[in-house]
Amino acid sequence: MSDVRRENGSAAAPYPLVGAESRTGRSAVAVGGAVIGPDTFTLIAGPCAVESAEQTLEAARMAKAAGAVLLRGGAFKPRTSPYSFHGLGPAGLRILADVREETGLPIVTEVLDTRDVDLVAAHADMLQIGARNMQNFALLRAVGAAGRPVLLKRGLSATVDEWLMAAEYVAASGCLDIVLCERGIRTFERSTRNTLDIAAVPVARALTHLPVVVDPSHSGGRRDLVLPLSRAAMAVGADGLIIELHPRPATALCDGAQALGPADMDALAGLVQEVPLLTGRVATGGASAPRPVAR
Ligand code: PEP
Ligand code: MN
């Protein structure tokens, strides 16, 4: 019996909806025409925060040119300090929707508050639950009922079991289109922003049928670590990456130190070229990549 099952005190599947034994084979999650898992490797990229229409469009073009098939970008930003930039809110959502129109890239963006779920779902193709909200159970239930796929980040100090239980909340509210995201955990180590728990990728993929992607940007917190951590994620079987980039990282309002910039785009595109070799999968975003569904 696994530790997870022992902790839950029963030999019955602890995750009746997201557990690996609840279905045959792995899930593929479709997001506005792009697909995450299990045969493809999906690149999601974009700025930490939506700062302006111009910055978001420039970042989206960078992302697309590097091979991304989904655009990430925060309109509502969870920040450690109440005095930091918290995003443009509803105006940021409208910018994201405009940039989707312009580039064809579906959007994943974070929702922080149950009161904003409907508004965010009306603009975005996928709802992100950030690390700080992984155990906000009211929010998990609300996004589960919102009719959009969900990207569920692992909490800063959450065990894999707690992370999967959070996914079970989303599933129990009606949404099985869930993608798990390992984004680094809090440890004693200070040389990186967080410690990428690379083992959590195959562990989570063994326990559930859900796709698992890796966020090398928040894991390392350093631009120079993004590509090496991405390669590690590819090698352990991740279903994709979510990467922060910015047209001018030095002026970014949020997370500039970890954002890839224009000078890094050739290296990122090169990494995508390595996908078949490192993963045995097809990289999304090639000539035959799925087009977003018109909406
Ligand atoms: C983000 O994706 O910008 C973010 C805030 O990430 P996390 O919730 O993993 O810290
Ligand atoms: Mn960020």
mmCIF file with all atom_site columns, N, CA, C and O and ligand atoms in Angstrom, residues 46-49 72 74 77-79 110 128 132 153 193 215 217-218 244 254-256 258, ligand 2:
data_model
loop_
_atom_site.group_PDB
_atom_site.id
_atom_site.type_symbol
_atom_site.label_atom_id
_atom_site.label_alt_id
_atom_site.label_comp_id
_atom_site.label_asym_id
_atom_site.label_entity_id
_atom_site.label_seq_id
_atom_site.pdbx_PDB_ins_code
_atom_site.Cartn_x
_atom_site.Cartn_y
_atom_site.Cartn_z
_atom_site.occupancy
_atom_site.B_iso_or_equiv
_atom_site.pdbx_formal_charge
_atom_site.auth_seq_id
_atom_site.auth_comp_id
_atom_site.auth_asym_id
_atom_site.auth_atom_id
_atom_site.pdbx_PDB_model_num
ATOM   1  N  N  . GLY A 1 46  ? 4.605  33.352 -21.679 1.00 0.00 ? 46  GLY A N  1
ATOM   2  C  CA . GLY A 1 46  ? 4.061  34.703 -21.654 1.00 0.00 ? 46  GLY A CA 1
ATOM   3  C  C  . GLY A 1 46  ? 4.583  35.451 -20.455 1.00 0.00 ? 46  GLY A C  1
ATOM   4  O  O  . GLY A 1 46  ? 5.358  34.911 -19.659 1.00 0.00 ? 46  GLY A O  1
ATOM   5  N  N  . PRO A 1 47  ? 4.143  36.690 -20.305 1.00 0.00 ? 47  PRO A N  1
ATOM   6  C  CA . PRO A 1 47  ? 4.664  37.497 -19.200 1.00 0.00 ? 47  PRO A CA 1
ATOM   7  C  C  . PRO A 1 47  ? 4.067  37.074 -17.866 1.00 0.00 ? 47  PRO A C  1
ATOM   8  O  O  . PRO A 1 47  ? 2.982  36.500 -17.820 1.00 0.00 ? 47  PRO A O  1
ATOM   9  N  N  . CYS A 1 48  ? 4.775  37.383 -16.784 1.00 0.00 ? 48  CYS A N  1
ATOM   10 C  CA . CYS A 1 48  ? 4.202  37.146 -15.461 1.00 0.00 ? 48  CYS A CA 1
ATOM   11 C  C  . CYS A 1 48  ? 2.891  37.930 -15.374 1.00 0.00 ? 48  CYS A C  1
ATOM   12 O  O  . CYS A 1 48  ? 1.843  37.359 -15.099 1.00 0.00 ? 48  CYS A O  1
ATOM   13 N  N  . ALA A 1 49  ? 2.983  39.232 -15.636 1.00 0.00 ? 49  ALA A N  1
ATOM   14 C  CA . ALA A 1 49  ? 1.795  40.087 -15.527 1.00 0.00 ? 49  ALA A CA 1
ATOM   15 C  C  . ALA A 1 49  ? 1.507  40.797 -16.845 1.00 0.00 ? 49  ALA A C  1
ATOM   16 O  O  . ALA A 1 49  ? 2.431  41.157 -17.588 1.00 0.00 ? 49  ALA A O  1
ATOM   17 N  N  . ARG A 1 72  ? 0.327  32.609 -21.425 1.00 0.00 ? 72  ARG A N  1
ATOM   18 C  CA . ARG A 1 72  ? 0.061  32.869 -20.012 1.00 0.00 ? 72  ARG A CA 1
ATOM   19 C  C  . ARG A 1 72  ? 0.237  34.359 -19.752 1.00 0.00 ? 72  ARG A C  1
ATOM   20 O  O  . ARG A 1 72  ? 0.975  35.045 -20.474 1.00 0.00 ? 72  ARG A O  1
ATOM   21 N  N  . GLY A 1 74  ? -0.782 37.278 -16.233 1.00 0.00 ? 74  GLY A N  1
ATOM   22 C  CA . GLY A 1 74  ? -1.636 37.531 -15.075 1.00 0.00 ? 74  GLY A CA 1
ATOM   23 C  C  . GLY A 1 74  ? -2.312 38.890 -15.140 1.00 0.00 ? 74  GLY A C  1
ATOM   24 O  O  . GLY A 1 74  ? -1.649 39.917 -15.319 1.00 0.00 ? 74  GLY A O  1
ATOM   25 N  N  . LYS A 1 77  ? -2.798 39.471 -9.898  1.00 0.00 ? 77  LYS A N  1
ATOM   26 C  CA . LYS A 1 77  ? -1.525 38.930 -9.413  1.00 0.00 ? 77  LYS A CA 1
ATOM   27 C  C  . LYS A 1 77  ? -1.515 38.795 -7.895  1.00 0.00 ? 77  LYS A C  1
ATOM   28 O  O  . LYS A 1 77  ? -1.734 39.772 -7.185  1.00 0.00 ? 77  LYS A O  1
ATOM   29 N  N  . PRO A 1 78  ? -1.201 37.596 -7.393  1.00 0.00 ? 78  PRO A N  1
ATOM   30 C  CA . PRO A 1 78  ? -1.016 37.442 -5.946  1.00 0.00 ? 78  PRO A CA 1
ATOM   31 C  C  . PRO A 1 78  ? 0.390  37.914 -5.593  1.00 0.00 ? 78  PRO A C  1
ATOM   32 O  O  . PRO A 1 78  ? 1.353  37.417 -6.150  1.00 0.00 ? 78  PRO A O  1
ATOM   33 N  N  . ARG A 1 79  ? 0.555  38.869 -4.745  1.00 0.00 ? 79  ARG A N  1
ATOM   34 C  CA . ARG A 1 79  ? 1.885  39.378 -4.402  1.00 0.00 ? 79  ARG A CA 1
ATOM   35 C  C  . ARG A 1 79  ? 2.107  39.306 -2.907  1.00 0.00 ? 79  ARG A C  1
ATOM   36 O  O  . ARG A 1 79  ? 1.167  39.512 -2.129  1.00 0.00 ? 79  ARG A O  1
ATOM   37 N  N  . GLU A 1 110 ? -4.618 33.633 -14.139 1.00 0.00 ? 110 GLU A N  1
ATOM   38 C  CA . GLU A 1 110 ? -4.939 33.261 -12.754 1.00 0.00 ? 110 GLU A CA 1
ATOM   39 C  C  . GLU A 1 110 ? -6.213 33.936 -12.259 1.00 0.00 ? 110 GLU A C  1
ATOM   40 O  O  . GLU A 1 110 ? -6.501 35.085 -12.594 1.00 0.00 ? 110 GLU A O  1
ATOM   41 N  N  . GLN A 1 128 ? -6.140 29.528 -14.052 1.00 0.00 ? 128 GLN A N  1
ATOM   42 C  CA . GLN A 1 128 ? -4.984 29.113 -13.241 1.00 0.00 ? 128 GLN A CA 1
ATOM   43 C  C  . GLN A 1 128 ? -5.283 29.320 -11.763 1.00 0.00 ? 128 GLN A C  1
ATOM   44 O  O  . GLN A 1 128 ? -5.733 30.387 -11.352 1.00 0.00 ? 128 GLN A O  1
ATOM   45 N  N  . ARG A 1 132 ? -0.370 29.905 -4.069  1.00 0.00 ? 132 ARG A N  1
ATOM   46 C  CA . ARG A 1 132 ? -0.866 30.410 -2.784  1.00 0.00 ? 132 ARG A CA 1
ATOM   47 C  C  . ARG A 1 132 ? -2.325 30.075 -2.533  1.00 0.00 ? 132 ARG A C  1
ATOM   48 O  O  . ARG A 1 132 ? -2.813 30.220 -1.411  1.00 0.00 ? 132 ARG A O  1
ATOM   49 N  N  . LYS A 1 153 ? -1.608 24.831 -9.829  1.00 0.00 ? 153 LYS A N  1
ATOM   50 C  CA . LYS A 1 153 ? -0.226 24.858 -9.347  1.00 0.00 ? 153 LYS A CA 1
ATOM   51 C  C  . LYS A 1 153 ? -0.119 24.197 -7.982  1.00 0.00 ? 153 LYS A C  1
ATOM   52 O  O  . LYS A 1 153 ? -1.053 24.258 -7.175  1.00 0.00 ? 153 LYS A O  1
ATOM   53 N  N  . ARG A 1 193 ? 14.866 30.357 -5.926  1.00 0.00 ? 193 ARG A N  1
ATOM   54 C  CA . ARG A 1 193 ? 13.649 30.937 -5.316  1.00 0.00 ? 193 ARG A CA 1
ATOM   55 C  C  . ARG A 1 193 ? 12.833 29.851 -4.626  1.00 0.00 ? 193 ARG A C  1
ATOM   56 O  O  . ARG A 1 193 ? 12.293 30.025 -3.550  1.00 0.00 ? 193 ARG A O  1
ATOM   57 N  N  . ASP A 1 215 ? 6.865  24.428 -14.212 1.00 0.00 ? 215 ASP A N  1
ATOM   58 C  CA . ASP A 1 215 ? 7.142  25.862 -14.293 1.00 0.00 ? 215 ASP A CA 1
ATOM   59 C  C  . ASP A 1 215 ? 8.589  26.082 -13.834 1.00 0.00 ? 215 ASP A C  1
ATOM   60 O  O  . ASP A 1 215 ? 8.858  26.146 -12.634 1.00 0.00 ? 215 ASP A O  1
ATOM   61 N  N  . SER A 1 217 ? 10.314 28.700 -14.287 1.00 0.00 ? 217 SER A N  1
ATOM   62 C  CA . SER A 1 217 ? 10.552 30.119 -13.991 1.00 0.00 ? 217 SER A CA 1
ATOM   63 C  C  . SER A 1 217 ? 10.411 30.388 -12.493 1.00 0.00 ? 217 SER A C  1
ATOM   64 O  O  . SER A 1 217 ? 11.311 30.942 -11.859 1.00 0.00 ? 217 SER A O  1
ATOM   65 N  N  . HIS A 1 218 ? 9.278  29.971 -11.915 1.00 0.00 ? 218 HIS A N  1
ATOM   66 C  CA . HIS A 1 218 ? 9.094  30.187 -10.480 1.00 0.00 ? 218 HIS A CA 1
ATOM   67 C  C  . HIS A 1 218 ? 9.911  29.189 -9.660  1.00 0.00 ? 218 HIS A C  1
ATOM   68 O  O  . HIS A 1 218 ? 10.232 29.458 -8.508  1.00 0.00 ? 218 HIS A O  1
ATOM   69 N  N  . GLU A 1 244 ? 7.935  32.035 -18.143 1.00 0.00 ? 244 GLU A N  1
ATOM   70 C  CA . GLU A 1 244 ? 7.731  33.482 -18.190 1.00 0.00 ? 244 GLU A CA 1
ATOM   71 C  C  . GLU A 1 244 ? 8.742  34.138 -19.132 1.00 0.00 ? 244 GLU A C  1
ATOM   72 O  O  . GLU A 1 244 ? 9.936  33.812 -19.111 1.00 0.00 ? 244 GLU A O  1
ATOM   73 N  N  . CYS A 1 254 ? 6.884  42.637 -12.557 1.00 0.00 ? 254 CYS A N  1
ATOM   74 C  CA . CYS A 1 254 ? 6.750  41.442 -11.719 1.00 0.00 ? 254 CYS A CA 1
ATOM   75 C  C  . CYS A 1 254 ? 7.685  40.360 -12.263 1.00 0.00 ? 254 CYS A C  1
ATOM   76 O  O  . CYS A 1 254 ? 7.675  40.086 -13.461 1.00 0.00 ? 254 CYS A O  1
ATOM   77 N  N  . ASP A 1 255 ? 8.516  39.793 -11.403 1.00 0.00 ? 255 ASP A N  1
ATOM   78 C  CA . ASP A 1 255 ? 9.321  38.610 -11.750 1.00 0.00 ? 255 ASP A CA 1
ATOM   79 C  C  . ASP A 1 255 ? 10.277 38.796 -12.936 1.00 0.00 ? 255 ASP A C  1
ATOM   80 O  O  . ASP A 1 255 ? 10.532 37.841 -13.697 1.00 0.00 ? 255 ASP A O  1
ATOM   81 N  N  . GLY A 1 256 ? 10.839 39.993 -13.069 1.00 0.00 ? 256 GLY A N  1
ATOM   82 C  CA . GLY A 1 256 ? 11.761 40.248 -14.181 1.00 0.00 ? 256 GLY A CA 1
ATOM   83 C  C  . GLY A 1 256 ? 13.016 39.371 -14.153 1.00 0.00 ? 256 GLY A C  1
ATOM   84 O  O  . GLY A 1 256 ? 13.535 38.995 -15.199 1.00 0.00 ? 256 GLY A O  1
ATOM   85 N  N  . GLN A 1 258 ? 13.447 36.371 -13.525 1.00 0.00 ? 258 GLN A N  1
ATOM   86 C  CA . GLN A 1 258 ? 13.290 35.014 -14.059 1.00 0.00 ? 258 GLN A CA 1
ATOM   87 C  C  . GLN A 1 258 ? 12.722 35.016 -15.478 1.00 0.00 ? 258 GLN A C  1
ATOM   88 O  O  . GLN A 1 258 ? 12.561 33.940 -16.074 1.00 0.00 ? 258 GLN A O  1
HETATM 89 MN MN . MN  B 2 .   ? 5.393  35.219 -11.984 1.00 0.00 ? 2   MN  B MN 1
#
